[in-house]
mmCIF file of C-alpha atoms in Angstrom:
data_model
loop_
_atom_site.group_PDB
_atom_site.id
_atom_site.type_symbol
_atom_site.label_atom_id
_atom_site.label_comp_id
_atom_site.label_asym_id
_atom_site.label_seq_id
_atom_site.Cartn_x
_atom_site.Cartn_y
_atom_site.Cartn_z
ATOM 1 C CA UNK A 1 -12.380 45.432 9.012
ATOM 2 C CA UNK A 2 -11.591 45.332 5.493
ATOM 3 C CA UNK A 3 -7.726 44.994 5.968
ATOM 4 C CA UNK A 4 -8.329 42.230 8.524
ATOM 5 C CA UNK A 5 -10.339 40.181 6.480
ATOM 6 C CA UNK A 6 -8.022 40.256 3.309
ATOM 7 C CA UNK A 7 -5.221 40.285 5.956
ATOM 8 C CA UNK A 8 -7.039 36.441 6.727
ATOM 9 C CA UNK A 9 -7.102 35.602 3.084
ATOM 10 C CA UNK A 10 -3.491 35.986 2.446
ATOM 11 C CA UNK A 11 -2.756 33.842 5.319
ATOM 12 C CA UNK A 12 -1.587 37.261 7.821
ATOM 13 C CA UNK A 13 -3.567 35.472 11.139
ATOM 14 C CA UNK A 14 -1.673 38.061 12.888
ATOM 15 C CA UNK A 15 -1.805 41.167 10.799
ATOM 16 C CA UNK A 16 -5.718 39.806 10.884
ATOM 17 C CA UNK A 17 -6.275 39.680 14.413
ATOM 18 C CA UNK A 18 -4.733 43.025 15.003
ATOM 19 C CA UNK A 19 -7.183 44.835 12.812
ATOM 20 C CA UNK A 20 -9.993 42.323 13.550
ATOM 21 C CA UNK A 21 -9.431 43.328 17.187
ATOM 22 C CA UNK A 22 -9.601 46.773 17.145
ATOM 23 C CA UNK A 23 -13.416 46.521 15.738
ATOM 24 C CA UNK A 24 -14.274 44.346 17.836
ATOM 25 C CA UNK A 25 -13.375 46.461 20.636
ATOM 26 C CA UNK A 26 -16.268 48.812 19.912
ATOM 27 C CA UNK A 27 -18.948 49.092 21.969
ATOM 28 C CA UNK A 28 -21.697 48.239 19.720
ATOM 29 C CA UNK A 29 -21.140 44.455 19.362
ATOM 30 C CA UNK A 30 -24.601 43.097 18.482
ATOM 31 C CA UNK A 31 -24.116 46.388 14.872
ATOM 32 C CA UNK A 32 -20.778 44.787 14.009
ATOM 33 C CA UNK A 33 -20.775 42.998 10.620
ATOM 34 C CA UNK A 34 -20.887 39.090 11.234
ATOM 35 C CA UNK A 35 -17.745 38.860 9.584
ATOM 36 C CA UNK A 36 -15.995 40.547 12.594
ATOM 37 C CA UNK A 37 -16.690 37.523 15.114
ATOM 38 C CA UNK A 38 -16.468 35.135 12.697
ATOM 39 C CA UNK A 39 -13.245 35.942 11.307
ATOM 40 C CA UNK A 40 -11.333 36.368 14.835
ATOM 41 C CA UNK A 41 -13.090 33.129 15.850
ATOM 42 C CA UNK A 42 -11.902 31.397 12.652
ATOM 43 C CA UNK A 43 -8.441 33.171 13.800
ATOM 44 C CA UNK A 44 -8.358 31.595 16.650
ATOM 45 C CA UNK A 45 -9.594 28.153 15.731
ATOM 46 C CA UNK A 46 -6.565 27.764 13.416
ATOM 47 C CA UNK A 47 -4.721 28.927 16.302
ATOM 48 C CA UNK A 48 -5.645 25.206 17.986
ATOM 49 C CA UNK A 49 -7.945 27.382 20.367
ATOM 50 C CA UNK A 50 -11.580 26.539 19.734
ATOM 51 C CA UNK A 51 -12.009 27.653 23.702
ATOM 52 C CA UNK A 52 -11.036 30.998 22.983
ATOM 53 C CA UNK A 53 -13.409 30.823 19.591
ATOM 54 C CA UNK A 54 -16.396 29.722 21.768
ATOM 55 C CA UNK A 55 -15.878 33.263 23.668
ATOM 56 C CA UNK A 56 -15.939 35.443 20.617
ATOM 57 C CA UNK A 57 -18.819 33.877 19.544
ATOM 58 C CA UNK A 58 -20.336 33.565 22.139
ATOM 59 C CA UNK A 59 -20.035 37.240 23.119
ATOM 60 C CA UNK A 60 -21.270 38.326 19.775
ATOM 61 C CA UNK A 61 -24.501 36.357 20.157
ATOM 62 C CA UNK A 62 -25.144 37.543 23.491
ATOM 63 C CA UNK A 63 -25.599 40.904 22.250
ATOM 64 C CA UNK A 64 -28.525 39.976 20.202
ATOM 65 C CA UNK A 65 -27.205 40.629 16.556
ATOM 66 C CA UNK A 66 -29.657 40.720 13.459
ATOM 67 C CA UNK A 67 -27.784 37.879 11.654
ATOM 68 C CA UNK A 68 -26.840 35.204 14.214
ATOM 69 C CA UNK A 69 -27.277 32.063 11.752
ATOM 70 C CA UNK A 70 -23.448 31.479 10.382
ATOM 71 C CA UNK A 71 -22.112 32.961 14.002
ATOM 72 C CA UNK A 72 -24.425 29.727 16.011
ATOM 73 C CA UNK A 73 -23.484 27.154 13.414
ATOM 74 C CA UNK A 74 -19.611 27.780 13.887
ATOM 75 C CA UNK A 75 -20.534 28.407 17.509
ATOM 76 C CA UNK A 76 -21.606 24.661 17.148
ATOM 77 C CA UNK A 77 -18.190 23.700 15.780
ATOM 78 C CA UNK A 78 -15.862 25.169 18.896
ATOM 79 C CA UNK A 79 -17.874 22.939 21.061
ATOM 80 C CA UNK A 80 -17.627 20.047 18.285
ATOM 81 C CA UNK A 81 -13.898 21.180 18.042
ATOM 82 C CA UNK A 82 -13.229 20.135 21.794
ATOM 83 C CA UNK A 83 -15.193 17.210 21.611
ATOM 84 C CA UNK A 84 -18.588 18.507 23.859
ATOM 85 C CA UNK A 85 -20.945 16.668 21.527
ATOM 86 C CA UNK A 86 -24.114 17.143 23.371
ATOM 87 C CA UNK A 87 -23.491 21.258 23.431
ATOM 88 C CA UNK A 88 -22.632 21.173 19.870
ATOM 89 C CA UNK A 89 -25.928 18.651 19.030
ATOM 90 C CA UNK A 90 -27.779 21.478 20.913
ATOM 91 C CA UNK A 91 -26.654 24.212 19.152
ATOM 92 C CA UNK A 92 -27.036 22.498 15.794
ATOM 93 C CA UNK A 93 -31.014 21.895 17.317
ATOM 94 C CA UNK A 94 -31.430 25.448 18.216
ATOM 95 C CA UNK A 95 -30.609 26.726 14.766
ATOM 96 C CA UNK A 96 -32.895 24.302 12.797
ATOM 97 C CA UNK A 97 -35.608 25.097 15.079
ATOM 98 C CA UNK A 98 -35.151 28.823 14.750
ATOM 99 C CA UNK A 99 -33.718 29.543 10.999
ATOM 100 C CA UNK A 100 -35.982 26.354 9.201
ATOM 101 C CA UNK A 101 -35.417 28.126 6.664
ATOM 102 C CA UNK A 102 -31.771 29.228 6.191
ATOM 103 C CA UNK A 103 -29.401 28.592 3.857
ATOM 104 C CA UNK A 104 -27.259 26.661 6.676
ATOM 105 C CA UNK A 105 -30.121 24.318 7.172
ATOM 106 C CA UNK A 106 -28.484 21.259 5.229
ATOM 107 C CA UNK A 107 -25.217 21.682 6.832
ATOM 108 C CA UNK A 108 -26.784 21.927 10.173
ATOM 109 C CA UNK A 109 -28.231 18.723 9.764
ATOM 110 C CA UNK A 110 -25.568 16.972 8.460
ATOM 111 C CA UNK A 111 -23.377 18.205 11.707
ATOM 112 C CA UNK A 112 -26.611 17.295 13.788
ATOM 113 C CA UNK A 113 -26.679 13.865 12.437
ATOM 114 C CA UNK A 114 -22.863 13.811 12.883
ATOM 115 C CA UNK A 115 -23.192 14.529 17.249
ATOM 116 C CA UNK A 116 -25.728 12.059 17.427
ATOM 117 C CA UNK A 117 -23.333 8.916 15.727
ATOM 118 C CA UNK A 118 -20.481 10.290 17.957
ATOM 119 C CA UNK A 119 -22.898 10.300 21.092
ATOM 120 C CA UNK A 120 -23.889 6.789 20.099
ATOM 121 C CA UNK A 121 -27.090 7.301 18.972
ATOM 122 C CA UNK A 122 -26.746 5.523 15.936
ATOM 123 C CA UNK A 123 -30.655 4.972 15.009
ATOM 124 C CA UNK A 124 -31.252 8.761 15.365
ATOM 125 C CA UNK A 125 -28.039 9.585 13.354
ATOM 126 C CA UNK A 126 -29.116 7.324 10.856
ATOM 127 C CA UNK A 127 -32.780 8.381 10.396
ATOM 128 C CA UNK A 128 -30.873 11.766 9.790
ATOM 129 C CA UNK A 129 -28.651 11.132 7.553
ATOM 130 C CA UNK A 130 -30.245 9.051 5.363
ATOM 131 C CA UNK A 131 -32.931 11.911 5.180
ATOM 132 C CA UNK A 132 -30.921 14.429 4.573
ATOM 133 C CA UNK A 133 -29.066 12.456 1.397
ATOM 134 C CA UNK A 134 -32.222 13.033 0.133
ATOM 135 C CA UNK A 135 -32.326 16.112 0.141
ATOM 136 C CA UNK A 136 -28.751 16.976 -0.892
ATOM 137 C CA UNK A 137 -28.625 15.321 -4.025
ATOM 138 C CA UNK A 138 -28.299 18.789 -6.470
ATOM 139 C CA UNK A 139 -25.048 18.771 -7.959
ATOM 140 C CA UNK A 140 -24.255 22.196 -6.120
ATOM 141 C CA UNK A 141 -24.381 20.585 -2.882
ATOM 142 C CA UNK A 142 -22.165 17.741 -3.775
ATOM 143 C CA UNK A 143 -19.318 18.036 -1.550
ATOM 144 C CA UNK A 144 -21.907 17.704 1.596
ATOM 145 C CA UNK A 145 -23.416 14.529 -0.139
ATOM 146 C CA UNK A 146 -20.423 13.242 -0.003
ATOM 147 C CA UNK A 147 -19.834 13.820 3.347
ATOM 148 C CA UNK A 148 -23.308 12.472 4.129
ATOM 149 C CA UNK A 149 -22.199 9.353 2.625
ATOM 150 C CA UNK A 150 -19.215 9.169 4.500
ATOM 151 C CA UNK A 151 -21.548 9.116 7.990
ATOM 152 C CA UNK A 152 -23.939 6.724 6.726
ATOM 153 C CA UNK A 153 -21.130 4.367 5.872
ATOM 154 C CA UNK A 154 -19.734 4.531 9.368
ATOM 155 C CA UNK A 155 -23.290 4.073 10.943
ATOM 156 C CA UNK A 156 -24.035 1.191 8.735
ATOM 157 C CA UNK A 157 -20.459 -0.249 9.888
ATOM 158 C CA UNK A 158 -20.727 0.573 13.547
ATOM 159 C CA UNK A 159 -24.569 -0.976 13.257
ATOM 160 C CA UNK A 160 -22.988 -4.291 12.000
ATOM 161 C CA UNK A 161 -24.685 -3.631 8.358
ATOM 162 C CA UNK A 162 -21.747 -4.782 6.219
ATOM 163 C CA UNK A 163 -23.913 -5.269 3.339
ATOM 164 C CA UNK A 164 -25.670 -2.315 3.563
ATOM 165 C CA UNK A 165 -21.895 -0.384 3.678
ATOM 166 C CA UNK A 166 -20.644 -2.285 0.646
ATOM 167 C CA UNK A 167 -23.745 -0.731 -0.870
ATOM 168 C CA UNK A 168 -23.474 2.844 0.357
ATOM 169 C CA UNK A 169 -19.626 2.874 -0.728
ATOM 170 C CA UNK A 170 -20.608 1.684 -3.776
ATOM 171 C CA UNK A 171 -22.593 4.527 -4.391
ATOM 172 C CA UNK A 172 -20.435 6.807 -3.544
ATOM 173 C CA UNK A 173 -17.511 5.242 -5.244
ATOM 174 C CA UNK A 174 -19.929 6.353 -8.343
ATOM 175 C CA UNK A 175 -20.187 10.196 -6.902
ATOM 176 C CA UNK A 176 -15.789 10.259 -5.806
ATOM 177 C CA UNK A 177 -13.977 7.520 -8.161
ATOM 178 C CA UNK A 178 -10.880 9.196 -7.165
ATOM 179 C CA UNK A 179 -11.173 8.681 -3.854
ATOM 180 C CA UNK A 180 -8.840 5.841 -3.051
ATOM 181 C CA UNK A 181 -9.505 4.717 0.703
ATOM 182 C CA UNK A 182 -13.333 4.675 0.158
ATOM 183 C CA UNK A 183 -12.376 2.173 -2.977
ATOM 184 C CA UNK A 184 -9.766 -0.142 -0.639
ATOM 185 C CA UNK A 185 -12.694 0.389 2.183
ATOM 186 C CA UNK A 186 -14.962 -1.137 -0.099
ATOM 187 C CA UNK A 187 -12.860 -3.914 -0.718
ATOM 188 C CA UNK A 188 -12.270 -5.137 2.626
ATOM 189 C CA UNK A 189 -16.259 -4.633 3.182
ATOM 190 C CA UNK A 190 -16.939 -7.384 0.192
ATOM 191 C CA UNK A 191 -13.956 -9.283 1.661
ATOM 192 C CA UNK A 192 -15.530 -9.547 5.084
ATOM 193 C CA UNK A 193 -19.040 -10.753 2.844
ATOM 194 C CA UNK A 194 -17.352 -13.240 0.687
ATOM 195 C CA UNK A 195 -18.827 -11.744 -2.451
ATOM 196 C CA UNK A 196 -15.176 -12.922 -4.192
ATOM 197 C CA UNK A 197 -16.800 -12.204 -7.782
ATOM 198 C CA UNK A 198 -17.733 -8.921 -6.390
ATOM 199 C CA UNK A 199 -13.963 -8.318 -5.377
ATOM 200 C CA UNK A 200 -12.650 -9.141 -8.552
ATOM 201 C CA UNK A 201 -14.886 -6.821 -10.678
ATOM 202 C CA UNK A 202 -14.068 -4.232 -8.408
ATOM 203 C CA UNK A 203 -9.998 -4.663 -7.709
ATOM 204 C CA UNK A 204 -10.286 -5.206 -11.990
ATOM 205 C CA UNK A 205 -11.979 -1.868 -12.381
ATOM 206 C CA UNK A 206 -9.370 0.080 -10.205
ATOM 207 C CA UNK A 207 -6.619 -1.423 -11.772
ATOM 208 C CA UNK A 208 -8.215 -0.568 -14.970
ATOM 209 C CA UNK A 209 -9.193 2.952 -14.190
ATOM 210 C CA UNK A 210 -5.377 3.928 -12.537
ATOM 211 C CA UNK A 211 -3.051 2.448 -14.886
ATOM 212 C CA UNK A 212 -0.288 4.078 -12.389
ATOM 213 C CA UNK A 213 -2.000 3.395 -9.135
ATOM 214 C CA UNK A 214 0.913 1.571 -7.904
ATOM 215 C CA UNK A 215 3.347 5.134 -8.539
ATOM 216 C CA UNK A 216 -0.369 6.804 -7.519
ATOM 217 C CA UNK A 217 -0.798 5.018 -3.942
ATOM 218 C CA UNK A 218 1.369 1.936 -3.109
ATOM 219 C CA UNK A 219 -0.906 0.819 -0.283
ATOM 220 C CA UNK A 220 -4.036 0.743 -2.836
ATOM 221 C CA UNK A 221 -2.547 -1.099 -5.673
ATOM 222 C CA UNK A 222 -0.926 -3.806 -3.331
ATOM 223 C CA UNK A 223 -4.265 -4.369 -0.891
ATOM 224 C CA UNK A 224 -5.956 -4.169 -4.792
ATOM 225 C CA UNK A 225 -4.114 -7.205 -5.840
ATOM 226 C CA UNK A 226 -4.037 -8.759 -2.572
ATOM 227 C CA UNK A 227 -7.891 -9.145 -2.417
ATOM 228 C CA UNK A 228 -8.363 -10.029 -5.549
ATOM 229 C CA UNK A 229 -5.688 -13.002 -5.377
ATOM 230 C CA UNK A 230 -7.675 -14.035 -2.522
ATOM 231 C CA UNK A 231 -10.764 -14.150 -4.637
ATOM 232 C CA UNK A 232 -9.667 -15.472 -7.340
ATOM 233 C CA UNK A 233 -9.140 -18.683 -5.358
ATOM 234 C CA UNK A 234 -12.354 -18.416 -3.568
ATOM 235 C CA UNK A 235 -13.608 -19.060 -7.368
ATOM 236 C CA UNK A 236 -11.131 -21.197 -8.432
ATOM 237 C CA UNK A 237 -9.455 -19.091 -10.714
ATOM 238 C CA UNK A 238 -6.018 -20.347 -9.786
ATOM 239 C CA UNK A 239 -4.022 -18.707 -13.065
ATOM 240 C CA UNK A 240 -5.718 -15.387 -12.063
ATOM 241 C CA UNK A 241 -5.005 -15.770 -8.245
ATOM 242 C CA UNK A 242 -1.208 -16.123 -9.018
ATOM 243 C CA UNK A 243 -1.797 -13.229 -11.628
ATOM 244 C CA UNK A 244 -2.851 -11.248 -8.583
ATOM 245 C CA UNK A 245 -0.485 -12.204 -5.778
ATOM 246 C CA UNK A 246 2.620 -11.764 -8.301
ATOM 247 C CA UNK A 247 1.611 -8.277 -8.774
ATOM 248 C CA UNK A 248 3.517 -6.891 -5.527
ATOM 249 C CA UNK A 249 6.607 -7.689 -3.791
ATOM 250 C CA UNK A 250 7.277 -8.353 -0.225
ATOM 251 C CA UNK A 251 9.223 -5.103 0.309
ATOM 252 C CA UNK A 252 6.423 -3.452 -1.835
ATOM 253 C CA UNK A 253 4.052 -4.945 0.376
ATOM 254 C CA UNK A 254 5.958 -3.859 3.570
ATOM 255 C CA UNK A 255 6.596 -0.738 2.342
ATOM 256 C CA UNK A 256 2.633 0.254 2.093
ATOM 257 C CA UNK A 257 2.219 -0.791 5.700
ATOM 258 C CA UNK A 258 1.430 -4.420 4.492
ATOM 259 C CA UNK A 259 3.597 -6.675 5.997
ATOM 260 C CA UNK A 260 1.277 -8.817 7.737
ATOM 261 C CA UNK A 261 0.002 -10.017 4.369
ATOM 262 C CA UNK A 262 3.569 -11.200 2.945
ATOM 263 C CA UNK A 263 3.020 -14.861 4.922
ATOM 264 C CA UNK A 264 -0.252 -15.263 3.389
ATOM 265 C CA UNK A 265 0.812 -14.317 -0.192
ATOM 266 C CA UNK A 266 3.040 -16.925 0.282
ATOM 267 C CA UNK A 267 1.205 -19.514 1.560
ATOM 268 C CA UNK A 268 -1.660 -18.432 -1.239
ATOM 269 C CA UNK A 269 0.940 -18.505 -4.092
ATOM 270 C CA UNK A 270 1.950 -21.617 -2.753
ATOM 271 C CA UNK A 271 -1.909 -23.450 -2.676
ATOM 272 C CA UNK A 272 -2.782 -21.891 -5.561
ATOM 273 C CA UNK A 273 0.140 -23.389 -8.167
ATOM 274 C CA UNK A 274 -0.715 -26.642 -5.937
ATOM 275 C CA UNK A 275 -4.109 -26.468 -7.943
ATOM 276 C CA UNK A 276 -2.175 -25.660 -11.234
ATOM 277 C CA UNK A 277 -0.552 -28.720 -10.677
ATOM 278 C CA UNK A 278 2.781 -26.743 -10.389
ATOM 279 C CA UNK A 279 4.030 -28.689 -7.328
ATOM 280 C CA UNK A 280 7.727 -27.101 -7.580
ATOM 281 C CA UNK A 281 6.837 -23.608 -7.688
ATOM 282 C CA UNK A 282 4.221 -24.406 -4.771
ATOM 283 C CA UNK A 283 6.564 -26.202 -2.443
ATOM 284 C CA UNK A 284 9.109 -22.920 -2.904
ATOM 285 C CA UNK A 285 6.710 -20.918 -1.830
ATOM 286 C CA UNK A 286 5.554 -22.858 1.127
ATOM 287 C CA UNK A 287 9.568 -23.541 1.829
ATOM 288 C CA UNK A 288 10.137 -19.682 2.325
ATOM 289 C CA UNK A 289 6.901 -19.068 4.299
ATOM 290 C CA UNK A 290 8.020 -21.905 6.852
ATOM 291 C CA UNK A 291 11.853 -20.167 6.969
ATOM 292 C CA UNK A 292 10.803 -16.352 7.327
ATOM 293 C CA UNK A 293 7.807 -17.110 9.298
ATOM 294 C CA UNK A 294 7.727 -20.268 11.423
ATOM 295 C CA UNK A 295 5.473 -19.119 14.046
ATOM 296 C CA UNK A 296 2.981 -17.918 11.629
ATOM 297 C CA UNK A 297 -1.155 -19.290 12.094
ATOM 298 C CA UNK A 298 -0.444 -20.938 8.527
ATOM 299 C CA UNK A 299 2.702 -22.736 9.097
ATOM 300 C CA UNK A 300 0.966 -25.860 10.173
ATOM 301 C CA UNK A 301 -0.817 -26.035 6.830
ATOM 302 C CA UNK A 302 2.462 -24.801 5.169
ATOM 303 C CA UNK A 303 4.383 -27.807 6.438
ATOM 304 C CA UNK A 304 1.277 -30.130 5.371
ATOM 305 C CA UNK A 305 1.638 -28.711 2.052
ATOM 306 C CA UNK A 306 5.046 -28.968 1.690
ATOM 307 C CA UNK A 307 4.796 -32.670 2.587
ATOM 308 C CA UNK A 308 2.223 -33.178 -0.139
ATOM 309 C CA UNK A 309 3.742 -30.902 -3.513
ATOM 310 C CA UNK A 310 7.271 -33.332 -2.197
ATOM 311 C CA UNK A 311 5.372 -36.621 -2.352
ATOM 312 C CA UNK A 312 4.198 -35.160 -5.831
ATOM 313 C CA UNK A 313 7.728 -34.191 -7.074
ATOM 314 C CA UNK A 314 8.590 -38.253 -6.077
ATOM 315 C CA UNK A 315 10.634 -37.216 -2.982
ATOM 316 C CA UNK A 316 9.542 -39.396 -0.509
ATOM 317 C CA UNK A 317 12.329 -38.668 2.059
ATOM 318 C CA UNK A 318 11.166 -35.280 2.106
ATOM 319 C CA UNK A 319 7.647 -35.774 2.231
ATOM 320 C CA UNK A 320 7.771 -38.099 5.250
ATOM 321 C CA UNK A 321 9.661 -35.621 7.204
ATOM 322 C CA UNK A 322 7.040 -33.009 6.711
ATOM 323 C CA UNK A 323 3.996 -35.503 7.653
#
């Protein structure tokens, strides 16, 4: 057993079943060590077989083993694994009713609370959850706070909550600073509210905590600066919109998956030196939106804005062909 187990470790899933297998051929199933089962069904679930897993286990528990705890919660997982969320919920139910007092419990409920959102029971995944974060908040248990988090942030989304999700990332934008997406996620989320001082605090303090995010990850510094250009004009901070939106280029922008924001940094580059009274620059920028994008939603108030920044500049002829 021994062999097959370090033969796991190593990363021998092979060399591991073959051992693994010939204990597990014994009569005696319900004497083996836990490990048995639990390492061939682990073998197998890396395998892309969770079926196959659900057997092991399965055929373990049916022979009525004194420790079945960590053999029904993975049990669980094979049926989460191949997406039968009720069996898996059921499981998860089972063991909390019988082991109350297991070590397993948290992570049980956590993967209870889990099937429920993905069955659509959003209320009873909620109620869940949000006891359970409760409960989890030692520092030993962090890495399952943050995944509790991570469900309560979906549920608040999925319940139409956006400013109770702008809250919960907050918090755990406290707990995993590192963690990029949950700090662009929380962006969009106080986009979508219109709390544009909110945005610019936040894009500020991302900026300022990665010096190198743009090396770091391409797609966070340029949605970063995006959003916060955006903002900035919301409060009429024109210098620090154009700040903001000169931070990136287009093929930066494109090249983090962002190309359907290079027509609005244009168009916003273009309003916002409107407002600085910098009618050339604006008009360029309006100019090249209308040429690379003339089917854009904004090219209507592109043109209109070209016609106005030309009247400005004293070039009537121009301006009347844009009104």
């Amino acid at each position: 057993m021994q062999v097959g187990v370090e033969s796991f470790r190593q990363g021998k899933p092979d060399l591991a079943e073959y051992f693994l297998d010939k204990v597990w051929s014994l009569p005696e199933r319900g004497e083996l060590d836990p490990t048995v089962p639990l390492y061939l069904a682990e073998v197998r679930i890396r395998a892309g077989e969770p079926a196959e897993a659900q057997d092991i286990l399965e055929a373990y528990l049916a022979a009525k083993p004194r420790q079945s705890e960590r053999a029904e919660l993975r049990l669980g997982d094979t049926h989460l694994l191949q997406s039968d969320f009720a069996g898996a919920a059921r499981i998860y139910q089972g063991l909390l009713q019988r082991y109350p007092d297991s070590p397993l419990t948290a992570e049980a409920r956590y993967l209870l609370a889990y099937t429920r959102y993905r069955l659509g029971d959003l209320n009873g995944a909620y109620e869940l959850a949000a006891k359970l974060l409760g409960d989890v908040a030692a520092e030993e248990r962090r890495s399952l706070r943050l995944e509790v988090y991570k469900l309560l942030i979906a549920l608040e989304k999925k319940r139409g909550n956006s400013q109770a999700a702008a809250a919960r990332l907050r918090e755990y934008a406290e707990l995993a600073p590192a963690d990029l997406r949950a700090r662009t996620d929380l962006l969009k989320q106080l986009f979508r509210l219109r709390d544009y001082t909110g945005i610019a605090g936040e894009a500020g303090r991302l900026l300022q905590e990665f010096p190198d995010l743009r090396e770091r990850d391409l797609y966070a510094y340029v949605l970063a600066q995006y959003l916060r250009g955006l903002a900035e004009i919301g409060r009429k901070r024109y210098r620090n919109a154009l700040e903001a939106l000169g931070g990136y280029t287009a093929e930066q922008a494109e090249t983090a998956g962002l190309t359907a924001i290079v027509p609005y940094t244009l168009y916003y580059q273009g309003w916002a030196y409107y407002r600085s009274g910098e009618n050339g620059a604006s008009r360029e920028r309006v100019l090249r939106l209308m040429e690379s994008a003339p089917s854009h939603a904004l090219f209507p108030q592109a043109v209109y804005l070209a016609g106005w920044t030309s009247f400005a500049l004293g070039d009537y002829r121009g301006a009347a062909a844009y009104f």
